[in-house]
Short mmCIF file of C-alpha atoms in Angstrom, two decimals:
data_model
loop_
_atom_site.label_atom_id
_atom_site.label_comp_id
_atom_site.label_asym_id
_atom_site.label_seq_id
_atom_site.Cartn_x
_atom_site.Cartn_y
_atom_site.Cartn_z
CA UNK L 1 10.15 3.99 25.10
CA UNK L 2 10.15 7.67 24.12
CA UNK L 3 12.81 8.38 26.73
CA UNK L 4 14.92 5.58 25.25
CA UNK L 5 14.45 7.15 21.81
CA UNK L 6 15.71 10.48 23.14
CA UNK L 7 18.80 8.77 24.54
CA UNK L 8 19.45 7.09 21.17
CA UNK L 9 19.23 10.45 19.41
CA UNK L 10 21.66 11.94 21.91
CA UNK L 11 24.18 9.12 21.49
CA UNK L 12 23.95 9.35 17.71
CA UNK L 13 24.51 13.08 17.49
CA UNK L 14 26.66 14.39 20.30
CA UNK L 15 27.39 14.62 23.98
CA UNK L 16 25.28 17.13 25.86
CA UNK L 17 28.11 17.96 28.24
CA UNK L 18 28.44 21.77 28.59
CA UNK L 19 24.95 22.27 27.30
CA UNK L 20 22.87 25.37 28.09
CA UNK L 21 19.13 24.63 27.77
CA UNK L 22 16.98 26.98 25.73
CA UNK L 23 14.56 27.58 28.61
CA UNK L 24 10.85 27.07 27.99
CA UNK L 25 9.89 25.07 24.89
CA UNK L 26 6.31 25.31 23.64
CA UNK L 27 4.90 22.40 21.62
CA UNK L 28 1.78 22.63 19.44
CA UNK L 29 0.85 19.14 18.28
CA UNK L 30 -1.72 17.60 15.88
CA UNK L 31 -4.61 15.20 16.18
CA UNK L 32 -3.52 12.43 13.82
CA UNK L 33 -0.99 10.92 16.25
CA UNK L 34 -2.22 12.54 19.45
CA UNK L 35 0.04 10.65 21.86
CA UNK L 36 3.20 10.03 19.82
CA UNK L 37 3.37 13.49 18.24
CA UNK L 38 2.70 15.15 21.60
CA UNK L 39 5.11 13.21 23.78
CA UNK L 40 7.80 12.95 21.08
CA UNK L 41 8.61 16.70 20.89
CA UNK L 42 8.02 17.14 24.61
CA UNK L 43 10.37 14.35 25.68
CA UNK L 44 13.01 15.62 23.25
CA UNK L 45 12.81 19.10 24.76
CA UNK L 46 13.01 17.68 28.27
CA UNK L 47 16.03 15.57 27.29
CA UNK L 48 17.78 18.81 26.32
CA UNK L 49 17.14 20.16 29.83
CA UNK L 50 14.22 22.46 29.07
CA UNK L 51 10.82 23.04 30.60
CA UNK L 52 7.87 22.21 28.35
CA UNK L 53 4.47 23.73 27.68
CA UNK L 54 2.36 21.42 25.51
CA UNK L 55 -0.78 22.37 23.57
CA UNK L 56 -2.32 19.20 22.05
CA UNK L 57 -5.13 19.25 19.50
CA UNK L 58 -8.66 19.99 20.68
CA UNK L 59 -9.90 17.34 18.21
CA UNK L 60 -8.56 14.52 20.40
CA UNK L 61 -9.77 15.64 23.86
CA UNK L 62 -9.90 12.22 25.51
CA UNK L 63 -6.32 11.38 24.59
CA UNK L 64 -5.25 14.86 25.72
CA UNK L 65 -6.98 14.37 29.07
CA UNK L 66 -5.25 11.03 29.60
CA UNK L 67 -1.95 12.62 28.59
CA UNK L 68 -2.39 15.45 31.08
CA UNK L 69 -3.15 12.96 33.86
CA UNK L 70 -0.08 10.91 32.94
CA UNK L 71 2.21 13.94 32.91
CA UNK L 72 0.95 15.10 36.30
CA UNK L 73 2.23 11.88 37.89
CA UNK L 74 5.84 12.53 36.91
CA UNK L 75 6.36 16.28 36.44
CA UNK L 76 5.59 19.40 38.40
CA UNK L 77 3.50 21.98 36.47
CA UNK L 78 6.50 24.30 36.16
CA UNK L 79 8.47 21.49 34.47
CA UNK L 80 5.89 20.11 32.06
CA UNK L 81 2.35 21.38 31.71
CA UNK L 82 -0.41 20.45 29.29
CA UNK L 83 -2.60 23.34 28.15
CA UNK L 84 -5.90 22.25 26.66
CA UNK L 85 -8.34 24.34 24.67
CA UNK L 86 -10.00 24.98 21.33
CA UNK L 87 -8.74 26.56 18.12
CA UNK L 88 -8.93 30.05 19.65
CA UNK L 89 -6.36 29.04 22.25
CA UNK L 90 -4.18 27.62 19.49
CA UNK L 91 -4.25 30.98 17.70
CA UNK L 92 -3.25 32.78 20.92
CA UNK L 93 -0.68 30.24 22.05
CA UNK L 94 2.16 31.81 20.08
CA UNK L 95 1.73 34.95 22.20
CA UNK L 96 2.73 33.20 25.43
CA UNK L 97 6.22 33.49 26.88
CA UNK L 98 8.64 30.80 25.68
CA UNK L 99 12.09 30.44 24.11
CA UNK L 100 11.47 27.83 21.39
CA UNK L 101 8.36 26.61 19.60
CA UNK L 102 7.93 23.15 18.09
CA UNK L 103 4.98 22.75 15.74
CA UNK L 104 3.52 19.84 13.78
CA UNK L 105 0.62 20.62 11.48
CA UNK L 106 -0.32 22.35 8.26
CA UNK L 107 1.95 24.64 6.26
CA UNK L 108 -0.59 27.49 6.39
CA UNK L 109 -0.78 27.44 10.20
CA UNK L 110 3.02 27.21 10.50
CA UNK L 111 3.39 30.31 8.33
CA UNK L 112 0.82 32.18 10.44
CA UNK L 113 2.72 31.26 13.60
CA UNK L 114 5.98 32.36 12.01
CA UNK L 115 4.47 35.82 11.40
CA UNK L 116 3.47 36.02 15.06
CA UNK L 117 7.04 35.25 16.12
CA UNK L 118 8.73 37.95 14.00
CA UNK L 119 9.40 40.32 16.89
CA UNK L 120 9.79 37.72 19.64
CA UNK L 121 13.19 37.09 21.21
CA UNK L 122 14.58 34.42 23.53
CA UNK L 123 16.20 35.27 26.85
CA UNK L 124 19.50 35.07 24.94
CA UNK L 125 18.36 37.81 22.56
CA UNK L 126 17.92 35.54 19.53
CA UNK L 127 14.76 35.29 17.40
CA UNK L 128 12.48 32.63 18.86
CA UNK L 129 13.16 29.51 16.75
CA UNK L 130 10.25 27.74 15.10
CA UNK L 131 10.88 24.04 14.50
CA UNK L 132 8.07 23.11 12.12
CA UNK L 133 7.13 19.82 10.50
CA UNK L 134 4.33 20.58 8.08
CA UNK L 135 2.48 19.20 5.07
CA UNK L 136 3.53 17.47 1.90
CA UNK L 137 2.49 16.64 -1.65
CA UNK L 138 4.38 13.38 -1.42
CA UNK L 139 5.15 11.63 -4.70
CA UNK L 140 6.27 8.17 -5.75
CA UNK L 141 7.75 7.37 -9.16
CA UNK L 142 7.37 3.87 -10.59
CA UNK L 143 9.27 2.89 -13.72
CA UNK L 144 8.66 -0.04 -16.05
CA UNK L 145 11.24 -2.29 -14.34
CA UNK L 146 9.45 -2.22 -10.99
CA UNK L 147 7.65 -5.34 -9.78
CA UNK L 148 3.92 -4.66 -9.91
CA UNK L 149 2.96 -6.74 -6.86
CA UNK L 150 5.47 -4.95 -4.69
CA UNK L 151 4.47 -1.54 -6.03
CA UNK L 152 0.77 -2.08 -5.39
CA UNK L 153 1.27 -3.30 -1.82
CA UNK L 154 3.46 -0.27 -1.01
CA UNK L 155 1.11 2.19 -2.73
CA UNK L 156 -1.95 0.91 -0.85
CA UNK L 157 -0.16 1.19 2.49
CA UNK L 158 1.33 4.60 1.71
CA UNK L 159 -1.87 6.18 0.39
CA UNK L 160 -4.65 4.57 2.42
CA UNK L 161 -3.30 3.46 5.81
CA UNK L 162 -4.74 5.70 8.55
CA UNK L 163 -7.26 6.85 5.90
CA UNK L 164 -4.45 8.86 4.33
CA UNK L 165 -4.22 11.05 7.42
CA UNK L 166 -0.43 11.02 7.71
CA UNK L 167 1.81 13.88 6.68
CA UNK L 168 4.01 11.24 5.01
CA UNK L 169 1.11 9.67 3.06
CA UNK L 170 1.41 9.22 -0.67
CA UNK L 171 -0.52 11.89 -2.62
CA UNK L 172 0.89 11.52 -6.14
CA UNK L 173 1.72 8.26 -7.92
CA UNK L 174 3.71 8.72 -11.14
CA UNK L 175 3.74 5.58 -13.27
CA UNK L 176 5.75 5.14 -16.48
CA UNK L 177 3.23 4.90 -19.30
CA UNK L 178 4.65 1.57 -20.50
CA UNK L 179 3.34 -0.21 -17.39
CA UNK L 180 0.61 2.16 -16.18
CA UNK L 181 -2.42 0.15 -17.34
CA UNK L 182 -1.12 -3.03 -15.69
CA UNK L 183 -0.21 -1.27 -12.41
CA UNK L 184 -3.51 0.61 -12.19
CA UNK L 185 -5.57 -2.52 -12.91
CA UNK L 186 -3.82 -4.30 -10.05
CA UNK L 187 -4.16 -1.24 -7.80
CA UNK L 188 -7.91 -1.05 -8.31
CA UNK L 189 -8.15 -4.76 -7.56
CA UNK L 190 -6.19 -4.37 -4.33
CA UNK L 191 -8.35 -1.41 -3.30
CA UNK L 192 -11.50 -3.52 -3.67
CA UNK L 193 -10.16 -5.77 -0.93
CA UNK L 194 -9.96 -2.88 1.57
CA UNK L 195 -12.59 -2.82 4.30
CA UNK L 196 -13.98 0.42 5.66
CA UNK L 197 -15.32 0.59 9.19
CA UNK L 198 -14.51 1.02 12.85
CA UNK L 199 -10.69 1.28 13.19
CA UNK L 200 -10.89 -0.41 16.59
CA UNK L 201 -11.61 -3.67 14.75
CA UNK L 202 -8.67 -5.65 13.36
CA UNK L 203 -10.70 -6.42 10.25
CA UNK L 204 -10.86 -2.72 9.32
CA UNK L 205 -8.38 -1.32 6.81
CA UNK L 206 -9.72 2.23 6.41
CA UNK L 207 -11.47 4.22 9.11
CA UNK L 208 -13.14 7.65 9.05
CA UNK L 209 -11.43 10.99 8.55
CA UNK L 210 -11.19 13.22 11.60
CA UNK L 211 -14.37 15.35 11.24
CA UNK L 212 -17.45 15.73 9.06
CA UNK L 213 -16.02 19.06 7.89
CA UNK L 214 -12.82 17.34 6.75
CA UNK L 215 -14.86 14.68 4.92
CA UNK L 216 -16.87 17.38 3.16
CA UNK L 217 -13.73 19.18 1.97
CA UNK L 218 -12.15 15.97 0.64
CA UNK L 219 -15.38 14.96 -1.09
CA UNK L 220 -15.58 18.37 -2.80
CA UNK L 221 -12.05 17.86 -4.12
CA UNK L 222 -13.01 14.48 -5.58
CA UNK L 223 -16.25 15.84 -7.03
CA UNK L 224 -14.40 18.70 -8.75
CA UNK L 225 -12.46 16.13 -10.79
CA UNK L 226 -15.62 14.23 -11.63
CA UNK L 227 -17.08 17.48 -12.93
CA UNK L 228 -14.01 17.87 -15.15
CA UNK L 229 -14.56 14.31 -16.48
CA UNK L 230 -11.26 13.09 -15.03
CA UNK L 231 -11.03 9.31 -14.49
CA UNK L 232 -12.01 8.72 -10.85
CA UNK L 233 -12.13 5.32 -9.15
CA UNK L 234 -13.56 5.16 -5.63
CA UNK L 235 -14.81 2.37 -3.42
CA UNK L 236 -18.45 2.29 -2.38
CA UNK L 237 -19.13 3.33 1.19
CA UNK L 238 -20.81 0.43 3.02
CA UNK L 239 -24.11 1.02 4.78
CA UNK L 240 -22.46 0.56 8.17
CA UNK L 241 -20.36 3.67 7.44
CA UNK L 242 -23.16 5.83 6.03
CA UNK L 243 -23.49 8.00 9.14
CA UNK L 244 -19.83 8.60 9.88
CA UNK L 245 -17.21 10.94 8.43
CA UNK L 246 -16.02 8.34 5.95
CA UNK L 247 -14.33 9.05 2.64
CA UNK L 248 -13.72 6.01 0.43
CA UNK L 249 -10.21 5.29 -0.87
CA UNK L 250 -10.09 7.13 -4.20
CA UNK L 251 -7.77 7.25 -7.21
CA UNK L 252 -7.90 10.28 -9.52
CA UNK L 253 -5.99 10.29 -12.81
CA UNK L 254 -4.47 13.67 -13.68
CA UNK L 255 -2.44 14.98 -16.61
CA UNK L 256 -0.07 17.34 -14.74
CA UNK L 257 1.33 17.78 -11.24
CA UNK L 258 -0.27 21.23 -10.99
CA UNK L 259 -3.76 19.71 -11.16
CA UNK L 260 -3.42 18.33 -7.61
CA UNK L 261 -3.95 21.77 -6.07
CA UNK L 262 -3.59 22.12 -2.29
CA UNK L 263 -2.77 19.17 -0.04
CA UNK L 264 -5.73 16.84 0.54
CA UNK L 265 -5.39 15.17 3.93
CA UNK L 266 -7.29 11.97 3.34
CA UNK L 267 -7.47 8.72 1.34
CA UNK L 268 -7.10 10.33 -2.08
CA UNK L 269 -4.34 9.32 -4.51
CA UNK L 270 -3.62 11.26 -7.69
CA UNK L 271 -2.09 9.23 -10.53
CA UNK L 272 0.01 10.67 -13.34
CA UNK L 273 1.37 8.77 -16.34
CA UNK L 274 4.79 9.84 -17.57
CA UNK L 275 7.10 8.96 -20.45
CA UNK L 276 10.64 7.76 -19.92
CA UNK L 277 11.97 10.77 -21.83
CA UNK L 278 9.98 13.08 -19.55
CA UNK L 279 11.46 11.87 -16.26
CA UNK L 280 13.59 14.95 -15.59
CA UNK L 281 10.70 17.30 -16.33
CA UNK L 282 8.53 15.26 -13.97
CA UNK L 283 11.13 15.63 -11.20
CA UNK L 284 11.26 19.38 -11.85
CA UNK L 285 7.46 19.60 -11.63
CA UNK L 286 7.42 17.69 -8.33
CA UNK L 287 10.11 19.99 -6.89
CA UNK L 288 8.18 23.02 -8.17
CA UNK L 289 5.32 22.30 -5.76
CA UNK L 290 7.64 23.67 -3.06
CA UNK L 291 6.89 20.75 -0.75
CA UNK L 292 9.60 18.29 0.21
CA UNK L 293 8.59 15.83 2.91
CA UNK L 294 8.66 12.24 1.61
CA UNK L 295 9.39 10.74 -1.81
CA UNK L 296 9.27 7.17 -3.08
CA UNK L 297 10.89 5.39 -6.02
CA UNK L 298 10.30 1.90 -7.37
CA UNK L 299 12.86 0.68 -9.90
CA UNK L 300 15.33 -2.17 -10.38
CA UNK L 301 17.93 -0.03 -12.13
CA UNK L 302 20.63 1.31 -9.84
CA UNK L 303 21.53 4.18 -12.16
CA UNK L 304 17.90 5.34 -12.02
CA UNK L 305 18.05 5.33 -8.22
CA UNK L 306 21.14 7.55 -8.27
CA UNK L 307 19.76 9.81 -10.99
CA UNK L 308 16.38 10.39 -9.35
CA UNK L 309 17.47 10.72 -5.73
CA UNK L 310 20.13 13.27 -6.66
CA UNK L 311 17.44 15.51 -8.17
CA UNK L 312 14.63 15.26 -5.62
CA UNK L 313 14.17 17.99 -3.00
CA UNK L 314 12.70 15.99 -0.12
CA UNK L 315 13.73 15.15 3.41
CA UNK L 316 12.90 11.43 3.45
CA UNK L 317 13.56 9.28 0.39
CA UNK L 318 12.35 5.69 0.10
CA UNK L 319 13.42 3.14 -2.51
CA UNK L 320 11.40 -0.01 -3.30
CA UNK L 321 9.33 0.29 -0.14
CA UNK L 322 6.42 2.31 1.24
CA UNK L 323 6.80 5.95 2.26
CA UNK L 324 5.38 5.81 5.79
CA UNK L 325 6.45 4.65 9.24
CA UNK L 326 9.73 6.53 9.87
CA UNK L 327 11.56 5.26 12.98
CA UNK L 328 13.51 7.39 15.47
CA UNK L 329 17.25 7.00 14.92
CA UNK L 330 16.68 4.89 11.79
CA UNK L 331 14.84 7.25 9.44
CA UNK L 332 15.03 10.72 11.06
CA UNK L 333 11.86 12.44 9.88
CA UNK L 334 11.22 15.91 8.51
CA UNK L 335 10.91 17.91 5.33
CA UNK L 336 12.31 20.92 3.58
CA UNK L 337 10.84 23.88 1.75
CA UNK L 338 7.10 24.18 2.49
CA UNK L 339 7.29 20.88 4.39
CA UNK L 340 9.38 22.01 7.34
CA UNK L 341 12.27 23.95 8.80
CA UNK L 342 14.38 21.15 10.29
CA UNK L 343 16.13 19.74 12.15
CA UNK L 344 14.58 16.32 11.75
CA UNK L 345 12.60 14.57 14.47
CA UNK L 346 14.48 11.53 15.73
CA UNK L 347 17.72 12.78 14.20
CA UNK L 348 21.12 13.71 15.64
CA UNK L 349 20.68 17.50 15.43
CA UNK L 350 17.30 18.03 17.09
CA UNK L 351 18.60 18.17 20.67
CA UNK L 352 21.25 20.71 19.67
CA UNK L 353 18.55 22.99 18.24
CA UNK L 354 16.80 22.96 21.61
CA UNK L 355 19.86 24.37 23.39
CA UNK L 356 20.78 28.01 23.85
CA UNK L 357 24.45 27.05 23.68
CA UNK L 358 26.03 23.80 22.56
CA UNK L 359 29.56 22.49 22.08
CA UNK L 360 30.99 22.14 18.58
CA UNK L 361 29.50 19.38 16.45
CA UNK L 362 31.70 16.27 16.68
CA UNK L 363 32.74 14.62 13.45
CA UNK L 364 29.94 12.07 13.45
CA UNK L 365 29.46 12.88 9.77
CA UNK L 366 32.67 13.57 7.85
CA UNK L 367 31.98 15.86 4.91
CA UNK L 368 34.04 17.75 2.39
CA UNK L 369 35.23 21.34 2.13
CA UNK L 370 33.39 23.10 -0.73
CA UNK L 371 35.70 24.55 -3.39
CA UNK L 372 34.28 28.04 -2.90
CA UNK L 373 35.08 27.81 0.83
CA UNK L 374 38.72 27.03 0.10
CA UNK L 375 38.97 29.90 -2.40
CA UNK L 376 37.27 32.24 0.08
CA UNK L 377 39.64 31.36 2.93
CA UNK L 378 42.64 31.90 0.65
CA UNK L 379 41.26 35.26 -0.49
CA UNK L 380 40.79 36.44 3.10
CA UNK L 381 44.43 35.60 3.84
CA UNK L 382 45.58 37.44 0.72
CA UNK L 383 43.66 40.53 1.82
CA UNK L 384 45.34 40.47 5.22
CA UNK L 385 42.05 39.69 6.99
CA UNK L 386 43.73 37.35 9.46
CA UNK L 387 40.93 37.27 12.06
CA UNK L 388 38.24 36.51 9.49
CA UNK L 389 40.54 33.98 7.81
CA UNK L 390 40.93 32.13 11.11
CA UNK L 391 37.15 31.93 11.48
CA UNK L 392 36.83 30.56 7.95
CA UNK L 393 39.66 28.08 8.49
CA UNK L 394 38.08 26.82 11.73
CA UNK L 395 34.79 26.16 9.91
CA UNK L 396 36.66 24.34 7.13
CA UNK L 397 38.59 22.08 9.52
CA UNK L 398 35.47 20.10 10.43
CA UNK L 399 33.46 19.90 7.20
CA UNK L 400 29.96 18.48 7.49
CA UNK L 401 28.35 19.12 4.10
CA UNK L 402 28.19 16.06 1.87
CA UNK L 403 28.87 13.72 4.76
CA UNK L 404 26.94 10.47 4.99
CA UNK L 405 26.61 7.73 7.59
CA UNK L 406 24.65 4.48 7.82
CA UNK L 407 22.10 4.32 10.62
CA UNK L 408 21.09 1.15 12.46
CA UNK L 409 17.98 -0.58 11.21
CA UNK L 410 16.30 -3.90 10.48
CA UNK L 411 17.88 -6.56 8.32
CA UNK L 412 17.01 -5.98 4.68
CA UNK L 413 17.11 -2.20 4.86
CA UNK L 414 19.88 0.27 4.20
CA UNK L 415 19.28 3.53 6.04
CA UNK L 416 21.53 6.45 5.18
CA UNK L 417 21.74 9.91 6.75
CA UNK L 418 23.43 12.81 4.99
CA UNK L 419 23.89 16.55 5.25
CA UNK L 420 23.36 18.84 2.26
CA UNK L 421 23.38 22.61 1.61
CA UNK L 422 20.29 24.61 2.56
CA UNK L 423 20.52 26.68 -0.62
CA UNK L 424 20.59 30.47 -0.23
CA UNK L 425 21.62 32.19 3.00
CA UNK L 426 20.57 35.84 3.30
CA UNK L 427 23.34 37.89 4.98
CA UNK L 428 22.56 41.31 6.48
CA UNK L 429 25.89 42.75 7.69
CA UNK L 430 26.66 45.90 9.64
CA UNK L 431 30.47 45.70 9.49
CA UNK L 432 33.01 44.24 7.11
CA UNK L 433 34.17 41.72 9.72
CA UNK L 434 30.60 40.68 10.39
CA UNK L 435 29.97 40.23 6.68
CA UNK L 436 33.07 38.09 6.24
CA UNK L 437 32.02 35.76 9.05
CA UNK L 438 28.48 35.40 7.67
CA UNK L 439 29.87 34.50 4.25
CA UNK L 440 32.23 31.98 5.83
CA UNK L 441 29.36 30.23 7.60
CA UNK L 442 27.22 30.14 4.46
CA UNK L 443 30.00 28.83 2.23
CA UNK L 444 31.09 26.20 4.76
CA UNK L 445 27.77 24.45 4.12
CA UNK L 446 28.06 24.65 0.34
CA UNK L 447 25.44 27.41 0.18
CA UNK L 448 25.18 30.66 -1.75
CA UNK L 449 25.49 33.85 0.32
CA UNK L 450 23.01 36.57 -0.67
CA UNK L 451 24.30 39.94 0.57
CA UNK L 452 21.70 42.56 1.48
CA UNK L 453 23.71 45.68 2.31
CA UNK L 454 24.25 49.31 1.30
CA UNK L 455 26.18 50.46 -1.76
CA UNK L 456 29.51 50.58 0.06
CA UNK L 457 29.71 46.80 -0.41
CA UNK L 458 29.60 47.02 -4.20
CA UNK L 459 33.17 48.25 -4.67
CA UNK L 460 34.42 45.47 -2.40
CA UNK L 461 32.38 42.86 -4.22
CA UNK L 462 33.85 43.44 -7.68
CA UNK L 463 37.32 42.57 -6.38
CA UNK L 464 36.27 38.99 -5.59
CA UNK L 465 37.58 36.19 -7.82
CA UNK L 466 35.01 34.74 -10.20
CA UNK L 467 34.98 31.38 -8.36
CA UNK L 468 33.78 33.13 -5.22
CA UNK L 469 31.37 35.52 -6.91
CA UNK L 470 29.46 32.52 -8.25
CA UNK L 471 28.55 31.70 -4.61
CA UNK L 472 28.37 35.25 -3.18
CA UNK L 473 25.74 37.53 -4.71
CA UNK L 474 24.41 41.01 -4.02
CA UNK L 475 20.62 41.32 -3.74
CA UNK L 476 18.41 44.40 -3.63
CA UNK L 477 15.76 42.95 -1.29
CA UNK L 478 15.14 40.07 1.09
CA UNK L 479 12.74 38.44 -1.37
CA UNK L 480 14.83 38.92 -4.52
CA UNK L 481 15.77 35.24 -4.39
CA UNK L 482 14.48 32.38 -2.21
CA UNK L 483 16.40 31.89 1.03
CA UNK L 484 16.30 29.28 3.77
CA UNK L 485 18.38 31.10 6.40
CA UNK L 486 18.71 34.73 7.50
CA UNK L 487 21.88 35.94 9.26
CA UNK L 488 21.80 39.51 10.56
CA UNK L 489 24.65 41.13 12.42
CA UNK L 490 22.30 43.43 14.34
CA UNK L 491 18.74 43.28 15.59
CA UNK L 492 17.82 46.44 13.73
CA UNK L 493 15.29 47.90 11.27
CA UNK L 494 16.93 46.22 8.28
CA UNK L 495 16.59 42.81 9.95
CA UNK L 496 12.98 43.50 10.95
CA UNK L 497 12.06 44.59 7.42
CA UNK L 498 13.69 41.52 5.88
CA UNK L 499 11.91 39.11 8.23
CA UNK L 500 8.57 40.80 7.68
CA UNK L 501 8.95 40.65 3.90
CA UNK L 502 9.84 36.96 4.05
CA UNK L 503 7.08 36.08 6.51
CA UNK L 504 4.42 37.88 4.46
CA UNK L 505 5.36 35.98 1.31
CA UNK L 506 4.26 32.46 0.39
CA UNK L 507 7.87 31.26 0.54
CA UNK L 508 9.04 28.55 2.96
CA UNK L 509 9.81 29.62 6.52
CA UNK L 510 13.34 31.01 6.85
CA UNK L 511 15.11 30.44 10.17
CA UNK L 512 16.94 33.50 11.52
CA UNK L 513 19.96 34.25 13.71
CA UNK L 514 21.61 37.42 14.99
CA UNK L 515 25.37 37.04 14.57
CA UNK L 516 26.77 40.15 16.29
CA UNK L 517 27.90 38.18 19.33
CA UNK L 518 29.05 35.13 17.40
CA UNK L 519 27.99 32.75 14.68
CA UNK L 520 25.48 29.98 15.30
CA UNK L 521 26.57 26.34 15.07
CA UNK L 522 27.77 25.16 11.67
CA UNK L 523 24.89 22.73 11.19
CA UNK L 524 22.33 25.56 11.01
CA UNK L 525 23.22 26.11 7.32
CA UNK L 526 22.84 22.42 6.49
CA UNK L 527 19.85 20.27 5.62
CA UNK L 528 19.36 16.69 6.73
CA UNK L 529 18.22 13.94 4.40
CA UNK L 530 17.28 10.35 5.16
CA UNK L 531 17.35 7.55 2.58
CA UNK L 532 15.75 4.18 3.26
CA UNK L 533 16.39 1.45 0.70
CA UNK L 534 14.77 -1.97 0.70
CA UNK L 535 17.74 -4.21 -0.11
CA UNK L 536 15.55 -7.33 -0.23
CA UNK L 537 13.33 -6.03 -3.03
CA UNK L 538 12.43 -9.03 -5.18
CA UNK L 539 13.70 -9.31 -8.72
CA UNK L 540 17.24 -8.03 -8.34
CA UNK L 541 18.93 -5.29 -10.31
CA UNK L 542 17.61 -5.16 -13.87
CA UNK L 543 20.76 -3.42 -15.08
CA UNK L 544 22.67 -6.69 -14.55
CA UNK L 545 20.77 -8.13 -17.49
CA UNK L 546 22.88 -5.99 -19.82
CA UNK L 547 26.18 -7.51 -18.65
CA UNK L 548 28.04 -10.18 -20.54
#
């Protein structure tokens, strides 16, 4: 089935004719889906023609042993090997020889790995890419038009399925104050129906968390709110679960998003009441966490859907449904900011990222040419920079940013895939031609180009038209403004210093390319987003009530 999924991804995104595999792809995978999240990245890397070295979690040793035995039946060790070991091996794994690294796990560990990879290069001379899918402080907003029964069913599944041990699990429920009491009363009632116990039994709804240590950390988080006299509702742990690492499903009412603190990987849901007039501030507070994995919205007003989704920085958006259970090729999965680097698992770009060289992206998604890109191309022509103008024009001929397509899915769901700007692209040029090409790539994706260069650039910069200068800025350091991408013309001291400064900060991981021998593919400056909308949501569109 995983092989079939890889073929679906390939058909959706592009042909792999003329591909050049990356080489050796290392995969570090987590314990919460020990088979799926190990074979998924591995099969994807194999589908791109690579060899794979897999390090599964030491917390699921029996599954890892079965996986190793399964792999040995079909692949030679030099094609696909499973390396088993404890946390010490995990910390040393990034020092092994490979050309790409795929990681699923916590944000903190991903950042540590990124620091280890600063000076590593592929056999093609590029920085070793880190494809990371990390944590999330996933929120759901519920307004007063939402149907309470539907909300409660989706909240219970999103927050407490798998004992909350999913990276996509709901951590923050924001309920409009007009309906909060009613929703929370129903939620507590639904929680009382949940059964804790052995997850091997069909009658069990909530099993244990992964270790006693994890249970202790989650319990301390809950207790800290009790000490602050915050409203806390938790189920009682049955006697049959007294000796296991069980944490009861728990709801904690908070007064601000900041109170959540660090991600809690367990069956704990924070609830925040908000006023209708405070919706935009709430969205800003959610974005300010820096995480952007999944987000949910329950409303029957179409204008609210458009308003909210256009302001949320998250990779997977869900409307009038739960926030878990993404499907390959239907809801490509992955976050942005502190929640991941992209491209998305199960999406059309992931195989391309696992190639050392790939053909141009076909027009699967037809986008638009950003206004700044058009002005920039015209300016290059006016300056007589014909070579650079041709590069810019070629990027503009196949626009991807802003493009959207519908993906196949079950009846009753609308699943949309779109490409958006990454934000800021840090450009470290060595020559004028190199700088022009870096700016062209950044602007082609609707991004802002941050120029980190010596003072000789300043005189050139002031001659730019105002429309371009709004999207091309000079910066004094790599960390002056947040950036998602680093483009450096040379692999030199300036590039090394910039990467070190970024890696040592608490900012999201910035992917890096050396552009001296050519620009990377256009999609590297774009971000993928998946929207899944339940079109069968009961109750219809409340905005229709105002017609006539």
